[in-house]
């Protein structure tokens, strides 16, 4: 099959499936809608892998496939064309593979939902929007995909729209992303102003020549590329939930678990990283912007990891781990190692999707209970889910031994991020390295905390209201039987197959693909800026740097084991002793409260003012309502004058006549 046909099928099959399932809805039926959408995604995934493997072995070259002539307006013209290079191929594999598995998983997870066709339609639409974004040959096309992803995420997060919390979370995701999108829009406007084009290849070719050029911005003379790249990064911060624009990400857990896996692993949150790496030659001409990317990435990585240590909701812990891992990707890109950032994106997609879908399997087994305080002892009840989650945990914590040359996916990519940050040697990059190491320690702690609370220890099931509802018992009625007589059940086959496939990815993806992603400039073939001296320096860092992630991973494991298995009274004692610190972290550094005070309440107050004083007090008063009131009052006055006496009417006519004559004469 020709490349052009392949890429057209990959991109448009999910869109067609989404339209069929969406328009057919309940008339089409659950099975037909699920079959069409899932089949389309497996087709896209099957066609994506040969393209990726072609770039991997060097037989495939970059290609642009035209779709249609789009806009021709004055000096601006661009077509809708699909760019397929190494960057695109990596993203195609990630998006299509994870999305196909999420579709299959949803067969079991959403089995009882009456709106399955709508759900599967939204999933496929989401995937299409992301595919449109990663195949973009110009910035406007990328922006359309960017906004499409935002729209689809709103629909999916708020899928259970009858729940007030789901509606609020969807609106929050939409609004926070609009803030970032404004930055991206301004960046596109500025780029067109500076370069006279929105074509990505043309911009990247001209970008190095703009290094050192300045422009007047907000009344100041500033470096052109720094301004453009900072605005681009603000866009990336919104989509990829970096510190400051991260508040929507944990709330996105209100959507069904398969949505969480898709948004957090393979699609929406990786869009910002992809955009930054795609435009890497621009960022290389903007040192100040890169420094900001590094600082924000490292801060996010540390900040999110701290919060993950205190959360009880299993999905929220994994959500904050996503936020933290995205921080790693950004500070890798910030130090100039774009290939390393993309490698971590690649491996992260597999183990994070595995963790989310594994968490979904636990929630499914525990009658929709998400609080880890009510789990315990599930290892034997749901063994397949346990082994899948264990593989995901070993991958995210980065188990591996450098001298043996073996390790799980996270070992290869996360260690590479830390090594390259240290190798860069600047003050900012070394600080980022230490923040990354600290975050790795916290990652290990909260990941093993999740595992111990869920799969080990004594069952605490009867304390859950969901379980009490299932077994029709109270804890008092259950007595010493803390299970309450509840029997957790392993997930159906449609949910276990994706777990098995993703487990393979979490174990082997790093081992297999590390040489190409990290060390091969030929593999990237100019699709990103490849800093070869930096990669050489990465391999030459001291051994203690190479083993730092392994050491902190072991320390995190020991800490979690002591706190939650050996001496389970320690966490309560710690909280009692450091209640202010615990509260600060547990309340997510008070970002939500801060934003509520600074933005939300003033916005509502301003809205009320405009409504009551502006709309009701001025517009309605002197507009429609005022006119209506004047007519009413006038009619009442006129009614009173209607006495029925002819002499009265004759007098009024006489007075009118005298007034008219007086006006004419004088």
XYZ file of C-alpha atoms in Angstrom:
666
model
C 0.000 0.000 0.000
C 1.278 3.415 -0.942
C 2.265 5.748 1.876
C -0.355 8.341 0.769
C -3.201 5.824 1.036
C -1.902 4.546 4.389
C -1.758 7.941 6.040
C -5.172 8.984 4.677
C -6.717 5.805 6.120
C -4.912 6.259 9.455
C -6.181 9.824 9.895
C -9.683 9.626 8.437
C -10.834 6.125 9.501
C -11.429 7.289 13.133
C -13.318 10.386 11.878
C -15.592 8.300 9.639
C -16.211 5.806 12.467
C -17.002 8.651 14.859
C -19.569 10.141 12.448
C -21.244 6.755 11.875
C -21.432 5.936 15.612
C -22.492 9.482 16.548
C -25.242 9.876 13.965
C -26.424 6.274 14.290
C -26.380 6.467 18.108
C -28.971 4.166 19.725
C -30.640 3.342 16.404
C -27.354 1.794 15.298
C -27.085 -0.142 18.550
C -24.269 -0.630 21.051
C -22.493 -3.541 19.375
C -22.482 -1.994 15.886
C -21.215 1.393 17.156
C -18.481 -0.258 19.230
C -17.460 -2.544 16.374
C -17.170 0.277 13.822
C -15.106 2.573 16.041
C -12.869 -0.140 17.510
C -12.310 -1.681 14.057
C -11.322 1.725 12.638
C -8.799 2.294 15.407
C -7.232 -1.151 15.060
C -6.949 -0.501 11.315
C -5.168 2.820 12.014
C -2.854 1.132 14.527
C -2.059 -1.723 12.122
C -1.138 0.766 9.382
C 0.905 2.983 11.744
C 3.427 0.366 12.851
C 4.852 -0.390 9.346
C 5.452 3.350 8.819
C 7.227 3.641 12.186
C 9.322 0.502 11.582
C 10.193 1.863 8.125
C 11.707 4.965 9.731
C 13.365 2.781 12.380
C 15.261 0.654 9.828
C 15.893 3.554 7.450
C 13.753 2.370 4.516
C 11.129 5.102 4.909
C 11.595 8.760 3.979
C 9.603 11.832 4.982
C 6.603 12.615 2.803
C 3.834 15.220 2.577
C 0.416 13.986 1.427
C -1.953 16.742 0.164
C -5.614 16.527 1.208
C -7.201 19.731 -0.113
C -6.582 23.413 -0.851
C -7.660 25.184 2.299
C -7.073 28.945 2.545
C -5.862 31.536 0.064
C -6.233 35.039 1.459
C -3.923 37.877 0.435
C -0.371 36.923 1.320
C -1.458 33.897 3.331
C -2.114 30.597 1.656
C -1.910 27.053 2.940
C -3.285 23.646 2.133
C -4.442 20.841 4.347
C -1.572 18.417 3.960
C -0.420 15.471 6.084
C 3.290 15.477 6.964
C 4.764 12.048 7.691
C 8.294 12.059 9.134
C 9.951 10.348 12.104
C 8.234 12.608 14.657
C 4.829 11.915 13.114
C 5.526 8.175 12.880
C 6.357 8.000 16.615
C 3.157 9.827 17.519
C 1.024 7.751 15.130
C 2.144 4.548 16.835
C 1.558 5.956 20.312
C -1.852 7.508 19.583
C -3.332 4.730 17.456
C -2.013 1.827 19.556
C -3.152 3.223 22.902
C -6.458 4.490 21.489
C -7.238 1.096 19.879
C -6.555 -0.670 23.197
C -8.650 1.893 25.097
C -11.532 1.284 22.653
C -11.281 -2.477 23.248
C -11.016 -1.992 27.024
C -14.141 0.182 26.977
C -16.191 -2.769 25.667
C -15.988 -4.290 29.130
C -15.736 -1.141 31.250
C -18.729 0.669 29.695
C -20.843 -2.458 29.229
C -23.663 -1.225 31.466
C -23.733 2.370 30.195
C -26.822 3.225 28.111
C -24.929 5.831 26.025
C -22.176 3.623 24.613
C -22.494 4.776 20.953
C -22.034 8.405 22.041
C -19.032 7.458 24.184
C -17.284 5.538 21.403
C -18.053 8.326 18.929
C -16.369 10.870 21.219
C -13.346 8.565 21.706
C -12.827 8.237 17.950
C -13.353 11.986 17.413
C -10.724 12.664 20.083
C -8.272 10.365 18.302
C -8.928 12.005 14.915
C -8.289 15.488 16.365
C -4.977 14.318 17.823
C -3.979 12.669 14.527
C -4.791 15.915 12.702
C -2.538 17.758 15.144
C 0.496 15.482 14.758
C 0.285 15.287 10.951
C 0.056 19.086 10.584
C 2.244 20.651 7.929
C 1.391 24.196 9.005
C 0.596 25.975 12.256
C -3.052 26.680 11.422
C -3.749 22.998 10.796
C -1.960 22.191 14.049
C -4.167 24.727 15.816
C -7.336 23.158 14.411
C -6.227 19.761 15.741
C -5.252 21.495 18.995
C -8.742 22.949 19.437
C -10.378 19.706 18.297
C -8.582 17.853 21.081
C -9.788 20.500 23.565
C -13.402 20.127 22.386
C -13.314 16.312 22.483
C -11.754 16.347 25.962
C -14.612 18.585 27.148
C -17.157 16.093 25.772
C -15.384 13.084 27.301
C -14.602 14.553 30.743
C -18.228 15.687 31.012
C -19.583 12.440 29.514
C -21.588 11.693 32.674
C -23.080 15.176 32.468
C -25.818 14.452 35.012
C -23.087 14.483 37.699
C -22.485 18.134 38.691
C -18.809 17.382 39.411
C -18.305 16.000 35.865
C -19.852 19.109 34.287
C -17.705 21.386 36.460
C -14.531 19.412 35.608
C -15.289 19.602 31.871
C -15.813 23.375 32.041
C -12.637 23.772 34.096
C -10.573 21.798 31.538
C -12.061 23.832 28.699
C -11.497 27.242 30.337
C -7.946 26.559 31.578
C -6.981 25.258 28.147
C -8.396 28.422 26.531
C -5.827 30.421 28.532
C -2.997 28.382 27.029
C -4.631 28.439 23.586
C -4.586 32.246 23.608
C -0.794 32.059 23.949
C -0.616 29.617 21.034
C -2.847 31.863 18.890
C -0.701 34.917 19.582
C 2.393 32.842 18.735
C 0.883 31.854 15.370
C -0.038 35.503 14.623
C 3.475 36.630 15.583
C 5.142 33.876 13.575
C 3.187 34.845 10.457
C 4.088 38.493 11.068
C 7.800 37.673 11.367
C 8.214 34.877 8.807
C 5.388 35.708 6.372
C 4.221 32.080 6.377
C 2.588 29.448 8.596
C 4.299 26.507 6.829
C 6.256 24.597 9.483
C 9.163 23.504 7.196
C 9.637 27.079 5.929
C 9.531 28.519 9.450
C 12.051 25.973 10.776
C 14.396 26.646 7.857
C 14.333 30.397 8.493
C 14.383 30.234 12.325
C 18.199 29.984 12.875
C 18.675 33.176 10.836
C 16.375 35.045 13.249
C 18.632 34.414 16.238
C 19.432 37.747 17.887
C 16.721 39.673 15.981
C 14.523 41.962 18.089
C 10.956 43.282 17.908
C 8.857 45.838 19.801
C 6.466 43.974 22.126
C 4.276 45.681 24.753
C 6.311 48.863 24.368
C 9.657 47.073 24.926
C 12.417 45.996 22.560
C 12.762 42.222 23.010
C 14.286 39.252 21.177
C 11.816 38.089 18.525
C 12.356 34.344 18.886
C 12.172 34.482 22.690
C 8.762 36.182 22.533
C 7.392 33.746 19.938
C 8.698 30.689 21.786
C 7.460 31.840 25.202
C 3.981 32.308 23.688
C 4.228 28.833 22.115
C 5.242 27.405 25.481
C 2.229 29.037 27.183
C 0.102 27.068 24.702
C 1.999 23.902 25.579
C 1.601 24.593 29.315
C -2.196 24.547 28.995
C -2.408 21.295 27.035
C 0.347 19.512 28.921
C -0.740 20.727 32.374
C 2.466 22.449 33.468
C 2.707 24.324 36.759
C 0.247 27.225 36.708
C -2.099 25.742 34.109
C -2.210 22.255 35.653
C -5.367 22.571 37.744
C -7.662 20.943 35.152
C -5.731 17.664 34.982
C -6.697 15.976 38.283
C -10.319 17.091 37.866
C -10.376 15.369 34.466
C -10.637 12.137 36.492
C -14.395 12.766 36.610
C -14.644 11.214 33.158
C -14.779 7.404 32.705
C -11.454 5.644 33.371
C -10.758 4.793 29.677
C -10.934 8.555 29.006
C -8.343 9.173 31.701
C -6.047 6.625 30.058
C -6.453 8.171 26.611
C -6.097 11.814 27.701
C -3.240 11.229 30.140
C -1.184 8.670 28.278
C -1.226 9.131 24.564
C -3.118 12.126 23.394
C -3.994 15.517 24.803
C -1.301 15.999 27.427
C 1.482 14.988 25.047
C 0.396 17.573 22.457
C 2.420 20.310 24.167
C 5.596 18.198 24.237
C 5.079 17.233 20.593
C 4.586 20.851 19.528
C 7.733 21.978 21.341
C 9.839 19.194 19.786
C 8.322 19.746 16.320
C 9.320 23.428 16.515
C 12.685 22.689 18.206
C 14.776 24.743 15.706
C 12.716 27.795 16.764
C 13.403 27.118 20.443
C 17.108 26.621 19.774
C 17.184 30.237 18.577
C 15.490 31.339 21.832
C 17.776 30.632 24.843
C 15.622 32.577 27.334
C 12.511 30.629 26.318
C 14.399 27.326 26.709
C 15.528 28.356 30.196
C 11.874 29.057 31.122
C 10.838 25.656 29.692
C 13.512 23.948 31.810
C 12.558 25.756 35.027
C 8.807 25.234 34.627
C 9.287 21.570 33.630
C 11.514 20.801 36.622
C 9.198 22.680 39.010
C 6.159 20.781 37.664
C 7.949 17.484 37.977
C 8.695 18.120 41.681
C 5.411 19.855 42.552
C 3.128 17.135 41.152
C 5.180 14.364 42.751
C 4.729 15.913 46.209
C 0.940 16.004 45.799
C 0.845 12.394 44.586
C 2.172 11.243 47.983
C -0.931 12.476 49.853
C -3.905 11.637 47.595
C -6.279 8.753 48.383
C -8.176 8.493 45.082
C -6.341 5.888 42.958
C -6.994 7.777 39.703
C -5.840 11.108 41.155
C -2.524 9.612 42.271
C -1.894 8.411 38.716
C -3.100 11.786 37.341
C -0.507 13.660 39.390
C 2.120 11.162 38.279
C 1.219 12.113 34.675
C 1.712 15.770 35.514
C 5.097 14.944 37.058
C 6.268 12.824 34.102
C 5.292 15.608 31.679
C 7.572 17.862 33.696
C 10.447 15.442 32.950
C 9.672 15.659 29.222
C 9.683 19.448 29.268
C 12.908 19.909 31.123
C 14.568 17.355 28.821
C 13.421 19.502 25.883
C 14.491 22.634 27.788
C 18.109 21.460 28.013
C 18.091 20.737 24.264
C 17.592 16.940 24.281
C 14.431 16.747 22.190
C 15.016 13.102 21.243
C 15.178 12.189 24.952
C 11.928 14.098 25.591
C 10.216 12.191 22.758
C 11.596 8.894 24.059
C 10.099 9.534 27.494
C 6.812 10.483 25.801
C 6.926 7.167 23.922
C 7.643 4.910 26.919
C 5.367 6.883 29.230
C 2.397 6.299 26.916
C 2.603 2.541 27.453
C 3.153 2.363 31.191
C 0.789 5.226 32.020
C -2.026 3.742 29.908
C -1.317 0.438 31.675
C -1.565 2.046 35.125
C -4.809 3.846 34.307
C -6.459 0.810 32.759
C -5.186 -1.308 35.660
C -6.728 1.197 38.074
C -9.966 0.941 36.060
C -9.853 -2.826 36.488
C -9.442 -2.403 40.271
C -12.352 0.068 40.388
C -14.443 -2.359 38.302
C -13.621 -5.176 40.721
C -14.420 -3.029 43.774
C -17.910 -1.934 42.745
C -16.764 1.556 41.570
C -14.866 2.365 44.788
C -11.862 4.654 44.051
C -10.563 5.376 47.571
C -7.447 3.316 48.310
C -8.194 3.407 52.057
C -10.945 0.871 51.369
C -8.852 -1.559 49.344
C -6.202 -3.955 50.678
C -5.518 -7.627 50.044
C -6.599 -7.581 46.385
C -3.483 -9.386 45.162
C -5.060 -12.839 45.235
C -8.567 -11.729 44.276
C -7.559 -10.096 40.947
C -4.107 -11.585 40.140
C -3.940 -10.611 36.446
C -4.710 -6.977 37.227
C -2.128 -7.106 40.017
C 0.659 -8.344 37.731
C -0.209 -5.721 35.115
C -0.161 -2.929 37.716
C 3.107 -4.299 39.119
C 4.713 -4.101 35.657
C 3.427 -0.531 35.269
C 4.774 0.424 38.699
C 8.216 -1.080 37.977
C 8.215 0.844 34.686
C 7.268 4.252 36.143
C 9.673 3.913 39.065
C 12.427 3.019 36.588
C 13.684 -0.355 37.773
C 16.852 -1.260 35.904
C 20.595 -1.745 36.359
C 22.941 0.309 34.179
C 25.852 -2.149 34.122
C 23.614 -5.049 33.199
C 21.993 -3.007 30.419
C 18.510 -4.218 31.371
C 15.541 -2.345 32.734
C 11.881 -1.508 32.379
C 10.699 1.230 29.990
C 10.907 4.064 32.527
C 14.491 3.155 33.445
C 15.736 3.910 29.935
C 13.842 7.117 29.348
C 13.699 8.730 32.805
C 17.358 7.992 33.510
C 18.241 9.518 30.121
C 16.343 12.713 31.091
C 18.288 13.003 34.352
C 21.635 12.224 32.727
C 21.182 14.743 29.936
C 20.140 17.463 32.430
C 23.331 16.847 34.406
C 25.435 16.640 31.223
C 24.185 20.041 30.028
C 26.172 21.536 32.910
C 24.362 24.877 33.301
C 23.155 26.022 36.701
C 19.513 25.679 35.634
C 20.002 22.188 34.166
C 21.891 20.882 37.234
C 19.180 22.288 39.531
C 16.617 20.553 37.314
C 18.604 17.322 37.675
C 18.356 17.468 41.490
C 14.649 18.325 41.356
C 14.213 15.394 38.943
C 16.032 13.037 41.332
C 13.865 14.205 44.246
C 10.761 13.728 42.098
C 11.980 10.190 41.215
C 12.211 9.423 44.944
C 8.665 10.707 45.519
C 7.437 8.852 42.397
C 8.756 5.588 43.781
C 7.176 6.306 47.171
C 3.660 7.174 45.934
C 3.680 4.382 43.312
C 4.549 1.716 45.881
C 2.174 3.357 48.359
C -0.588 2.804 45.792
C 0.446 -0.829 45.304
C 0.716 -1.632 49.027
C -2.581 0.050 49.932
C -4.381 -1.698 47.061
C -2.928 -5.195 46.840
C -1.304 -5.952 50.195
C -2.360 -5.829 53.815
C -5.648 -6.664 55.420
C -8.843 -6.122 53.339
C -10.658 -2.931 54.371
C -13.533 -3.380 51.938
C -16.501 -3.211 54.312
C -15.582 0.387 55.252
C -16.535 1.442 51.701
C -20.093 2.677 51.144
C -20.016 1.154 47.651
C -19.215 -2.295 49.099
C -21.771 -1.875 51.899
C -24.353 -1.179 49.216
C -23.268 -4.289 47.280
C -23.381 -6.717 50.238
C -26.237 -4.963 52.138
C -24.229 -4.898 55.377
C -22.829 -2.268 57.716
C -19.332 -2.639 59.269
C -21.053 -3.444 62.591
C -23.067 -6.246 60.977
C -19.964 -7.640 59.246
C -18.071 -7.806 62.571
C -14.526 -9.147 62.250
C -14.984 -10.043 58.578
C -13.528 -6.875 57.022
C -14.350 -8.176 53.531
C -18.071 -8.020 54.372
C -18.487 -11.197 52.330
C -17.728 -9.272 49.121
C -15.940 -11.180 46.340
C -13.952 -8.957 43.934
C -14.053 -10.265 40.390
C -11.402 -10.192 37.684
C -12.236 -8.023 34.691
C -13.663 -9.482 31.451
C -11.359 -10.548 28.591
C -11.937 -7.311 26.626
C -10.336 -5.428 29.540
C -7.534 -7.911 30.208
C -6.180 -8.104 26.622
C -5.227 -4.369 26.578
C -3.574 -4.820 29.975
C -1.499 -7.708 28.601
C -0.412 -5.817 25.462
C 0.487 -2.666 27.415
C 2.453 -4.774 29.907
C 4.698 -5.871 27.040
C 5.185 -2.178 26.129
C 5.936 -1.206 29.747
C 8.543 -3.970 30.049
C 10.233 -3.878 26.646
C 9.646 -0.486 24.933
C 12.709 1.121 26.494
C 14.994 -1.847 25.970
C 14.105 -2.248 22.290
C 13.918 1.358 21.119
C 16.493 3.187 23.293
C 19.373 2.995 20.737
C 17.300 4.563 17.958
C 15.624 7.283 20.028
C 18.694 8.334 22.000
C 21.718 7.739 19.801
C 20.641 7.785 16.166
C 20.607 11.119 14.348
C 19.752 9.118 11.203
C 16.552 7.863 12.857
C 15.308 11.409 13.524
C 16.401 12.458 10.031
C 16.096 16.172 10.698
C 12.532 16.028 12.113
C 13.860 17.507 15.394
C 16.941 19.490 16.355
C 19.463 16.785 17.302
C 22.306 17.945 19.559
C 24.918 15.213 19.009
C 27.616 16.612 21.383
C 25.036 16.744 24.200
C 24.051 13.101 23.627
C 27.735 12.089 23.749
C 28.116 14.071 26.985
C 25.055 12.284 28.389
C 26.796 8.919 28.058
C 29.940 10.267 29.753
C 28.364 11.453 33.018
C 29.748 9.930 36.272
C 28.394 6.581 37.450
C 26.788 8.118 40.522
C 24.561 10.161 38.177
C 23.613 7.017 36.245
C 22.711 5.220 39.474
C 20.993 8.134 41.237
C 17.541 7.221 39.896
C 18.026 3.548 40.895
C 19.110 4.492 44.420
C 16.172 6.829 45.042
C 13.799 4.246 43.541
C 14.983 1.706 46.153
C 14.734 4.318 48.933
C 11.176 5.189 47.855
C 10.239 1.499 47.891
C 11.699 1.013 51.376
C 9.940 4.150 52.653
C 6.560 3.008 51.322
C 7.087 -0.545 52.655
C 7.925 0.683 56.154
C 5.043 3.198 56.215
C 2.293 1.003 54.809
C 3.292 -2.622 55.534
C 5.836 -2.884 58.366
C 4.632 -0.015 60.575
C 1.276 1.252 59.220
C 0.848 3.694 62.131
C 3.701 5.905 60.818
C 1.612 7.949 58.277
C -0.902 8.995 60.987
C 1.939 10.018 63.325
C 3.599 12.007 60.508
C 0.353 13.825 59.690
C -0.162 14.644 63.382
C 3.389 16.000 63.727
C 3.486 17.921 60.442
C -0.174 18.787 59.941
C 0.528 22.188 58.321
C 2.921 20.662 55.751
C 0.561 17.746 55.070
C -2.382 20.100 54.641
C -0.398 22.280 52.256
C 0.488 19.308 50.038
C -2.876 17.544 50.416
C -4.685 20.730 49.349
C -2.477 20.800 46.227
C -0.407 23.784 47.373
C -3.687 25.755 47.580
C -3.624 26.513 43.835
C -7.368 25.936 43.454
C -8.142 28.213 46.415
C -5.723 30.852 45.111
C -7.236 30.827 41.604
C -10.704 30.867 43.115
C -9.836 34.009 45.081
C -7.923 35.768 42.285
C -9.905 34.802 39.171
C -13.155 32.934 39.829
C -14.787 35.082 42.540
C -13.867 38.438 40.895
C -15.125 37.078 37.542
C -18.451 36.059 39.102
C -18.690 39.408 40.954
C -18.006 41.276 37.710
C -20.574 39.111 35.939
C -23.190 39.912 38.605
C -22.363 43.629 38.335
C -22.772 43.650 34.551
C -25.961 41.634 34.900
C -27.647 43.623 37.648
C -26.308 47.134 36.982
C -25.626 46.900 33.259
C -28.172 44.504 31.810
C -31.092 44.874 34.232
C -30.321 48.397 35.530
C -29.488 50.151 32.247
C -30.223 48.094 29.123
C -33.504 46.551 30.260
C -34.550 49.632 32.214
C -34.087 52.095 29.387
C -34.481 49.591 26.562
C -37.266 47.030 26.122
C -38.564 47.182 29.692
C -38.388 51.011 29.777
C -40.233 51.421 26.482
C -42.872 48.903 27.566
C -43.304 50.709 30.903
C -43.614 54.096 29.167
C -46.268 52.733 26.812
C -48.123 51.208 29.771
C -48.014 54.430 31.803
C -48.993 56.454 28.726
C -51.930 54.184 28.065
C -53.088 54.518 31.690
C -52.896 58.348 31.431
C -54.692 58.323 28.079
C -57.354 56.038 29.539
C -58.064 58.549 32.295
C -58.626 61.266 29.710
C -61.314 59.193 28.014
C -64.294 60.631 29.967
C -66.964 60.173 27.275
C -68.073 63.860 27.497
C -68.142 65.726 24.150
C -67.486 69.107 25.764
C -64.196 67.777 27.208
C -63.034 66.509 23.781
C -64.084 69.827 22.147
C -62.078 71.763 24.782
C -58.939 69.602 24.133
C -59.299 70.093 20.372
C -59.665 73.893 20.882
C -56.581 74.053 23.090
C -54.622 72.045 20.485
C -55.738 74.369 17.726
C -54.718 77.461 19.729
C -51.304 75.889 20.435
C -50.767 75.145 16.722
C -51.761 78.712 15.639
C -49.491 80.219 18.292
C -46.549 78.049 17.080
C -47.088 79.150 13.447
C -47.513 82.863 14.203
C -44.847 83.345 16.814
